[in-house]
Coordinates of C-alpha atoms in Angstrom, one line a residue:
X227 CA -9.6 -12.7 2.3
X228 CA -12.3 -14.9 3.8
X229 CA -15.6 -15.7 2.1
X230 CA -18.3 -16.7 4.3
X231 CA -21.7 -18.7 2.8
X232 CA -24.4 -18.5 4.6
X233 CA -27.5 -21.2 4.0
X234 CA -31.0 -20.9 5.5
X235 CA -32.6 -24.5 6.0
X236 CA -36.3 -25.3 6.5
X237 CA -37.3 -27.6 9.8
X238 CA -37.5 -30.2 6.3
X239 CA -33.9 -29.5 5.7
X240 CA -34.6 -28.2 2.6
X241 CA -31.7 -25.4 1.1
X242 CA -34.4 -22.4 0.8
X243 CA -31.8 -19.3 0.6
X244 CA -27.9 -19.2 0.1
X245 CA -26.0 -16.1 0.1
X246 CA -22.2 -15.3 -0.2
X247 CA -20.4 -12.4 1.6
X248 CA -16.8 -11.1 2.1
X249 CA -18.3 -9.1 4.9
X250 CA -19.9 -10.2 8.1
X251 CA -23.1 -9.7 7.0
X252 CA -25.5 -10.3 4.4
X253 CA -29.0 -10.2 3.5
X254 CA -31.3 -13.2 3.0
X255 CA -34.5 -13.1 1.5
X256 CA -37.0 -15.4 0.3
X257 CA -38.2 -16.7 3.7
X258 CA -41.5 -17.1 5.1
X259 CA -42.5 -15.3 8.0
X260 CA -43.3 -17.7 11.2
X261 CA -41.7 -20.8 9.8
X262 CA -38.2 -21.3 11.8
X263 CA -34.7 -21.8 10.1
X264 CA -31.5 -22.7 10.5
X265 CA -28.6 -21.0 9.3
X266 CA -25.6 -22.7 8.2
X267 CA -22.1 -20.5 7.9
X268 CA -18.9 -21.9 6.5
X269 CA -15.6 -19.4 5.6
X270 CA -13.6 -20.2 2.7
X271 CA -9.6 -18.7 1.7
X272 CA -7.2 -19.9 -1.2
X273 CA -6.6 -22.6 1.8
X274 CA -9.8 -24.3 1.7
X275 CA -13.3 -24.0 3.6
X276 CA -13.8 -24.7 7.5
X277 CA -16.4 -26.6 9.1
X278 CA -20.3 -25.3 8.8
X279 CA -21.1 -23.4 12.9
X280 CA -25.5 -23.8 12.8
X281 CA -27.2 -21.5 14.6
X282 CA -30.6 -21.9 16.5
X283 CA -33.2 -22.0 14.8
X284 CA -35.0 -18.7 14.2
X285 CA -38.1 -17.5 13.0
X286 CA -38.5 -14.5 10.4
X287 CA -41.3 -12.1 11.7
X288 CA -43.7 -9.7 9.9
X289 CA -43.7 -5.9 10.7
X290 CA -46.8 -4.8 11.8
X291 CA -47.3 -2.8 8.6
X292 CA -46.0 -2.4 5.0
X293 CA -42.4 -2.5 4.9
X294 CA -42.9 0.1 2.9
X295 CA -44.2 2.1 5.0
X296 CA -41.5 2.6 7.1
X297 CA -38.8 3.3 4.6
X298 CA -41.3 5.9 3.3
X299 CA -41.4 6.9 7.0
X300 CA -37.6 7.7 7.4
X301 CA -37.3 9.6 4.1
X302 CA -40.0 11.7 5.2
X303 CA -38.5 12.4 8.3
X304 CA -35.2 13.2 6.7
X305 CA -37.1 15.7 4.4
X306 CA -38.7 17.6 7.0
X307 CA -35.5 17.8 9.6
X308 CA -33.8 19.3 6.1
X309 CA -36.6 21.7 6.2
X310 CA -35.8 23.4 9.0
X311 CA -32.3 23.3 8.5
X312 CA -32.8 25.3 5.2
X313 CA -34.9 27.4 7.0
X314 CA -37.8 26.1 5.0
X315 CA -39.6 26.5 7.9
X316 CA -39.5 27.2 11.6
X317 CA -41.0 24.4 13.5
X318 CA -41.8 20.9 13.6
X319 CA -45.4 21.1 13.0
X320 CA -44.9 23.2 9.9
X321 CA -42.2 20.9 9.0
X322 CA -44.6 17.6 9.0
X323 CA -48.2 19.3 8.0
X324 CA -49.3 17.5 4.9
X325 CA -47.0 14.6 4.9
X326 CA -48.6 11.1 4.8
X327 CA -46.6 9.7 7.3
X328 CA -46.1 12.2 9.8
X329 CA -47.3 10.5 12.8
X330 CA -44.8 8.1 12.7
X331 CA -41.8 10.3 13.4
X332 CA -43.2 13.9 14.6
X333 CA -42.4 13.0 18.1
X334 CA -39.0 12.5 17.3
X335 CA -38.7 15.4 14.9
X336 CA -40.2 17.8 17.8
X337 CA -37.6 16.5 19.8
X338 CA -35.2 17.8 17.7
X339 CA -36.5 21.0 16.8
X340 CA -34.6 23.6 19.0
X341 CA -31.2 21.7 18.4
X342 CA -32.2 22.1 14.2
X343 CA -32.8 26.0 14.6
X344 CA -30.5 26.3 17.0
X345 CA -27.8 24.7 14.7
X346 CA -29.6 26.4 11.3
X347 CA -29.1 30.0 13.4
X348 CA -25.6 29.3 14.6
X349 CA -24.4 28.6 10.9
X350 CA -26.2 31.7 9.5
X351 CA -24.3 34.1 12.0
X352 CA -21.5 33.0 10.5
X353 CA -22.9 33.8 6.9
X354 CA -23.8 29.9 6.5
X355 CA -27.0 29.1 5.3
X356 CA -28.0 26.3 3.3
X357 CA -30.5 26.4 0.9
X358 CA -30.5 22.7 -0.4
X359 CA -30.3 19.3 1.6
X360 CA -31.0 16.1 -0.4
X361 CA -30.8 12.3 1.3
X362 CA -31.5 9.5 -0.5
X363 CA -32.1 5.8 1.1
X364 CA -30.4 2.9 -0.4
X365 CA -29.9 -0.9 0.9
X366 CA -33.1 -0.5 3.3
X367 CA -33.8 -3.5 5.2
X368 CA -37.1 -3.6 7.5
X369 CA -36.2 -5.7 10.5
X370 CA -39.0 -6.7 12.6
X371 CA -37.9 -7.6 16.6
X372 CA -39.8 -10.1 18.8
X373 CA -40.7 -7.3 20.9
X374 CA -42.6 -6.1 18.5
X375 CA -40.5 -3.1 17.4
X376 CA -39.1 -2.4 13.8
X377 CA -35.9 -0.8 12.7
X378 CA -34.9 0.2 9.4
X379 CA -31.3 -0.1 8.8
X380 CA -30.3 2.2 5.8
X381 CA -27.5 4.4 4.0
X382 CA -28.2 7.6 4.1
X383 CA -26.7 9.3 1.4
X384 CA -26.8 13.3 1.8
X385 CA -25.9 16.3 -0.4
X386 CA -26.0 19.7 1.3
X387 CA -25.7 22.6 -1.1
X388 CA -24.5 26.5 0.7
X389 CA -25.4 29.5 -0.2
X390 CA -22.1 30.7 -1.6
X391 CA -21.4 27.3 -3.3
X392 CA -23.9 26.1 -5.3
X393 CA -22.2 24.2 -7.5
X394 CA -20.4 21.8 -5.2
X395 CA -22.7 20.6 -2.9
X396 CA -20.9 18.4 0.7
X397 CA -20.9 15.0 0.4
X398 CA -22.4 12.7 3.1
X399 CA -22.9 8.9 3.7
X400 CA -23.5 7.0 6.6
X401 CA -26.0 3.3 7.8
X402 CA -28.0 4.2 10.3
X403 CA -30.7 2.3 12.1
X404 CA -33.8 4.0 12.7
X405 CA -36.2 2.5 15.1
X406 CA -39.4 2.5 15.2
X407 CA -42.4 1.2 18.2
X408 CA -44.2 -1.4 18.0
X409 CA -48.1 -2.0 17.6
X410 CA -50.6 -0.5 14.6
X411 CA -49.3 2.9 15.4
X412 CA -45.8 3.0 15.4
X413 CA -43.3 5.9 16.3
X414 CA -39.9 6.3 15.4
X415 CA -38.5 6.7 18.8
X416 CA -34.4 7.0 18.2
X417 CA -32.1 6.8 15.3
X418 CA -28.0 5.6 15.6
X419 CA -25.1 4.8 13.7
X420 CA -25.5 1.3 12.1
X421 CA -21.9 0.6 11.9
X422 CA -20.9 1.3 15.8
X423 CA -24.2 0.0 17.5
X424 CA -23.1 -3.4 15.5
X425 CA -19.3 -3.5 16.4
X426 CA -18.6 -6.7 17.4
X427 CA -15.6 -5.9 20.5
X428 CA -12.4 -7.6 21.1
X429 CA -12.7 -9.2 24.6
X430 CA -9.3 -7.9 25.7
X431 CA -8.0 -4.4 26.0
X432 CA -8.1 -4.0 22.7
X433 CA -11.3 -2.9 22.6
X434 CA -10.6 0.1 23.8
X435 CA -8.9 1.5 20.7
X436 CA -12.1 0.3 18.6
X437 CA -14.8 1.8 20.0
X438 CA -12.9 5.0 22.0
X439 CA -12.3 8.0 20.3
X440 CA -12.9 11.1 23.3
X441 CA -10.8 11.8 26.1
X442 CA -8.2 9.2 27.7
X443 CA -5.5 9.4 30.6
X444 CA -2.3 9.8 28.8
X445 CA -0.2 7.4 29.8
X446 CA 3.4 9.3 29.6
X447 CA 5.1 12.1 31.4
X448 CA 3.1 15.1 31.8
X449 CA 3.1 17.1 27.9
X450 CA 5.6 20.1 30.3
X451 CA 8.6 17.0 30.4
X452 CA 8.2 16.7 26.4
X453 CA 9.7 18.4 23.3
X454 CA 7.6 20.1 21.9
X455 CA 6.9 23.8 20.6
X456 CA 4.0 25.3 18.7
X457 CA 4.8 27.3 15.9
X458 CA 2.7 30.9 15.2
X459 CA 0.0 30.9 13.3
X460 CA 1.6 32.8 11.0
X461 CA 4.1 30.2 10.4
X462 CA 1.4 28.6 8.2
X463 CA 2.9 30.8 5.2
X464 CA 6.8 31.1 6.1
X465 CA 9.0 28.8 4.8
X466 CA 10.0 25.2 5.1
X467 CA 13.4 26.1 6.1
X468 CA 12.0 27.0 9.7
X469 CA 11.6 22.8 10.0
X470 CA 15.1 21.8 8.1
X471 CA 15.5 19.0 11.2
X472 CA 12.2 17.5 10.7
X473 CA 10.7 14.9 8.0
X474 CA 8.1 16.3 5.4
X475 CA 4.8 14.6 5.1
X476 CA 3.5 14.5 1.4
X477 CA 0.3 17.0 2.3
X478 CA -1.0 16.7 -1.1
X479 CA -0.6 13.0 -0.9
X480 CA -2.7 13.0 2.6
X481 CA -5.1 15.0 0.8
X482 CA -5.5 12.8 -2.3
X483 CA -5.8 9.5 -0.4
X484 CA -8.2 10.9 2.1
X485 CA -10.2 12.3 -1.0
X486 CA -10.0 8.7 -2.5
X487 CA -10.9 6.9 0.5
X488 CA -13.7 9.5 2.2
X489 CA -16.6 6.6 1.9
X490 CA -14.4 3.4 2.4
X491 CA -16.2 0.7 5.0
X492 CA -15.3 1.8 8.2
X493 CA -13.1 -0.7 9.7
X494 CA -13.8 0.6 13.7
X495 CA -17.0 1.9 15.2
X496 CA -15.1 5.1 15.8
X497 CA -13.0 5.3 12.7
X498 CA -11.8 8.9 12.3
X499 CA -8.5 8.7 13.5
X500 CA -7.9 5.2 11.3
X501 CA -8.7 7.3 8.9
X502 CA -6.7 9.8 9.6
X503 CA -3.1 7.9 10.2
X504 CA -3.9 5.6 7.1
X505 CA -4.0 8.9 5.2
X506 CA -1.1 10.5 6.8
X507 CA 0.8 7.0 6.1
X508 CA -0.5 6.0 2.7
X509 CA -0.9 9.0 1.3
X510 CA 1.6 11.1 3.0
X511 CA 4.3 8.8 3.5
X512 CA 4.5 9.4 7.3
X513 CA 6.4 6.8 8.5
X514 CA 5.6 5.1 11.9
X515 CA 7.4 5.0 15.4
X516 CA 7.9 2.3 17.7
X517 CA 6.8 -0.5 15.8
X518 CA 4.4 -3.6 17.8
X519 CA 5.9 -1.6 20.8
X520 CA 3.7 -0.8 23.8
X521 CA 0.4 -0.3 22.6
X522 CA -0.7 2.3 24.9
X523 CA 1.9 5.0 24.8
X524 CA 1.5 8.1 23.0
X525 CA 5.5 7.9 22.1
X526 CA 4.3 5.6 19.2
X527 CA 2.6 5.3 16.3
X528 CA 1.8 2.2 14.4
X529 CA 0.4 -0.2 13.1
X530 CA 0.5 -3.7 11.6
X531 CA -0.7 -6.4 9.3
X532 CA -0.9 -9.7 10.2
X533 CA -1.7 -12.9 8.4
X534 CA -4.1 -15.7 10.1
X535 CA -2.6 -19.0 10.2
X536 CA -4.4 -21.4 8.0
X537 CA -5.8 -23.5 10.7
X538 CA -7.6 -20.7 12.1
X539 CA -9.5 -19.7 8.6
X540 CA -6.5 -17.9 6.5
X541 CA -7.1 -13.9 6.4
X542 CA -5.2 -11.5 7.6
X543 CA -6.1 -9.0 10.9
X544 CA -4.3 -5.6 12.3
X545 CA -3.3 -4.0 15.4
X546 CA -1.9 -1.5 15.7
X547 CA -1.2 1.4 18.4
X548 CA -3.7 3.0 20.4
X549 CA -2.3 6.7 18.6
X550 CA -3.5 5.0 15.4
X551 CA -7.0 5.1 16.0
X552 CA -7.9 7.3 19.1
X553 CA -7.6 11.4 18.5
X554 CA -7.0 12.2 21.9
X555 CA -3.9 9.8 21.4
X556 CA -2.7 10.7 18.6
X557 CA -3.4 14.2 19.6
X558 CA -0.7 13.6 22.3
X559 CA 1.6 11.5 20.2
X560 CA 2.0 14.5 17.8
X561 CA 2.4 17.2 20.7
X562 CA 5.4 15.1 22.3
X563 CA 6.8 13.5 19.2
X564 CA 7.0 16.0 16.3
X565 CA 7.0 19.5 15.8
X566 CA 3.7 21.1 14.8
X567 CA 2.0 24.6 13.4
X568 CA -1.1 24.6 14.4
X569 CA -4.1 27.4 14.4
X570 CA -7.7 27.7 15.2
X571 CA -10.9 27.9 13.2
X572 CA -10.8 31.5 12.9
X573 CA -7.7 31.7 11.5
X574 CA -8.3 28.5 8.9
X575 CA -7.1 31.1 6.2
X576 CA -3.7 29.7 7.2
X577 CA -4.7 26.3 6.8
X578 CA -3.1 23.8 3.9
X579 CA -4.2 20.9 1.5
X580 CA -3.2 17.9 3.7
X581 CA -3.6 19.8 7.4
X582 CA -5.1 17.6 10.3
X583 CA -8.1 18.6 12.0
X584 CA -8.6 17.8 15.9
X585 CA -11.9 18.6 17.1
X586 CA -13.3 19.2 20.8
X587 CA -17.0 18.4 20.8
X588 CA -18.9 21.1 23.4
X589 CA -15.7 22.7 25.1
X590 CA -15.2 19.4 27.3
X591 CA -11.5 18.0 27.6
X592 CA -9.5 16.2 25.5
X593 CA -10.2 15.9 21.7
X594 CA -13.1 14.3 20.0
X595 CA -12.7 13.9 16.4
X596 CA -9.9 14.0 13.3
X597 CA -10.4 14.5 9.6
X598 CA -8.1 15.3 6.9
X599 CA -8.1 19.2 5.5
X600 CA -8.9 17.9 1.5
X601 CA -10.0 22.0 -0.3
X602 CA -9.4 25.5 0.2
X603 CA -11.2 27.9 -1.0
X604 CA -11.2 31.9 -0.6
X605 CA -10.1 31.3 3.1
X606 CA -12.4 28.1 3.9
X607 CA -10.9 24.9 4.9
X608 CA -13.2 21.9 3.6
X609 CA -12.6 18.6 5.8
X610 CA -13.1 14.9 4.9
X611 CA -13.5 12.5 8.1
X612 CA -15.0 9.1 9.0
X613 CA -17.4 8.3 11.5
X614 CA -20.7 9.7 9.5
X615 CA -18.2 9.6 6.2
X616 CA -17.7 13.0 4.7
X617 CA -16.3 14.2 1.7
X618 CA -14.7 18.3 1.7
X619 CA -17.2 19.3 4.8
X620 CA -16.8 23.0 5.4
X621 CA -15.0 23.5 8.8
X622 CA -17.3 26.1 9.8
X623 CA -20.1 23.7 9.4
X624 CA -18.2 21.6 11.5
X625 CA -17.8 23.7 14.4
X626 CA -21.2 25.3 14.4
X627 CA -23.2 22.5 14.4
X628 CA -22.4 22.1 18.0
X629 CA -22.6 24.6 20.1
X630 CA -19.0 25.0 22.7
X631 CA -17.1 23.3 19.9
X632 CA -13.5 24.3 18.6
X633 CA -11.0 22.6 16.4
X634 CA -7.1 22.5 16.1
X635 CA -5.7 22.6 12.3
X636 CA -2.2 21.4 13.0
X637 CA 0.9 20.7 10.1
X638 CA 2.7 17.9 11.3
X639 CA 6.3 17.6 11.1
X640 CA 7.9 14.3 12.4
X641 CA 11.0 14.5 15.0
X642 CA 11.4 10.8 14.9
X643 CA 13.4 10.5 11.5

């Protein structure tokens, strides 16, 4: 594990912040806005510490108003999108009236609107209606640009409460950067996910199983040239012996670690399906297939730990299979390479502890998303994924939320051993 120091020197050269991190970034403070720095980064292992890189200098900037402001700005805004969610109330203006902030992000709220009520109506046709959404702001950091716009970068943690189960509210958490215009009278003009718009990409092909995670050209035969069957949907509830030539998976193991591991730092942009395999492997047992072979088939499944030579900083890194991490891959790598039940969202009565989730986001092709199937409950599957981490989503919040979108629950059972 690598240990970077980071130190911010005056144009004196005198020390005025040091911070430690095991991550790739950290927060400095005590600077003074319009007087340039240089930063100073070393990396340390049980090896010893490399040479200090310094930056350019740069020169801290002050938001046009109170940081304070802003933050206040975004949990306002997060409180009034809830609002029409819960049905609290019915449009944007009602939504902002009497907040103190509201000018700051009612353009991006009424931009918004129809796809809120439109989502709200969708989930209460299906007898889903939420009457409680909390979201709390932690590790907000105001972050001033030379343009002269500001972003906050935050976690968002959220709590979403149904009707029907008011006692165990869905889990949410997720950094997002919120961004706001520039000038006296700023408006928040977009939001996105922290984590991906910051993903620093492999300059090889290998950035394509970081940052993809929709549909890609499989690579193999055409899926008609493979093994493979799908089992009835009412195979959910017959018995094991139907697979007696196929591996088990350890679904309450899947379960557990995915239940474990829901709000772990994501370690791609896109990291559903990571999340995914290292439940099905970790916590399932599931073992892999064509180990550090081509990367690019969907005939394997992998994934493996290196670690860095000393001369290059000590560490370890991974790479692993583009199956691993991309859901239309692994998608295909479990249609051609094991033997499957799978069923629909209507028929999620069928579903198990342990089940993997595929989703298809607006009836395009190929397949979006993964999570882990981690409750049931009187017929309701309850997801947890990566991306914007969740913990025991219900599916039909899932699929609702979107209009044209479906998912796959599908019980894996390996062929390869």
């Amino acid at each position: 594990m690598l240990t970077y120091e980071v130190t911010a020197v005056d144009p004196a050269g005198v020390v005025v912040a040091k911070r430690s991190s095991s991550g790739r970034d950290v927060a400095i403070t005590g600077l003074t806005n319009g007087t340039p720095c240089t930063f100073r980064v070393s990396a340390s292992n049980p090896y010893g510490r490399s040479d200090a890189v310094t930056s350019e200098a740069v020169k801290p900037l002050s938001a046009p108003l109170n940081g304070e402001t802003y933050t206040q700005a975004v949990s306002e805004y997060l409180q009034a999108g809830a609002s029409l969610t819960t049905g609290a109330h019915n449009s944007a203006g009602a939504a902002v009236n009497g907040r103190p902030n509201a000018g700051m992000y009612s353009w991006l709220l009424k931009a918004e609107e129809s796809w809120l009520i439109d989502t709200r109506d969708a989930l209460k046709a299906d007898d889903l209606t939420y009457t409680s959404i909390t979201s709390d702001l932690s590790d907000a950091l105001v972050l001033p640009s030379a343009d002269g716009s500001v972003s906050v970068r935050a976690t968002v943690s959220e709590q979403r409460t149904l009707a029907d189960e008011p006692s165990d509210p869905e889990t949410s958490e997720v950094t997002v950067l919120y961004t706001f215009s520039g000038g006296g009278a700023p408006v928040l003009r977009n939001r996105m996910n922290a984590e991906q718009y910051e993903q620093q990409l492999a300059k090889d092909d290998d950035a394509f199983g970081t940052v993809t995670f929709g549909t890609v050209e499989n690579d193999g035969p055409d899926a008609a040239d493979t093994r493979t069957f799908t089992i009835a949907p009412s195979a959910f509830l017959a018995s094991e012996t139907q697979y007696g030539p196929y591996a088990n998976i350890n679904a309450s193991g899947t379960a557990t670690w995915a239940k474990n591991h829901w709000n772990d730092r994501a370690e791609y942009s896109q990291d559903c399906t990571n999340f995914v395999s290292k439940a099905l492997y970790h916590g399932g047992g599931m073992r892999m297939k064509g180990v550090n072979k081509d990367k690019k088939s969907v005939d394997n499944w992998w994934r493996l730990k290196h670690a860095a030579p000393p001369h290059s900083g000590g560490g370890f890194y991974y790479t692993n299979s583009q199956t691993w991490t991309v859901a239309d891959k692994m998608r295909q790598f479990v249609s051609r390479n094991a033997t499957f039940a799978v069923n629909t969202e209507t028929k999620q009565k069928e579903a198990k502890v342990g089940d993997v989730v595929f989703f298809n986001w607006g009836g395009k092709g190929g397949w979006d998303h993964a999570g882990v199937v981690t409750k049931m409950k009187n017929g309701k599957a309850y997801v947890s994924a990566h991306n914007n981490n969740r913990l025991n989503q219900r599916l039909d919040v899932y699929v609702n939320s979107q209009r044209g979108t479906w998912a796959d629950i599908v019980r894996i059972k390996p062929g390869w051993y």
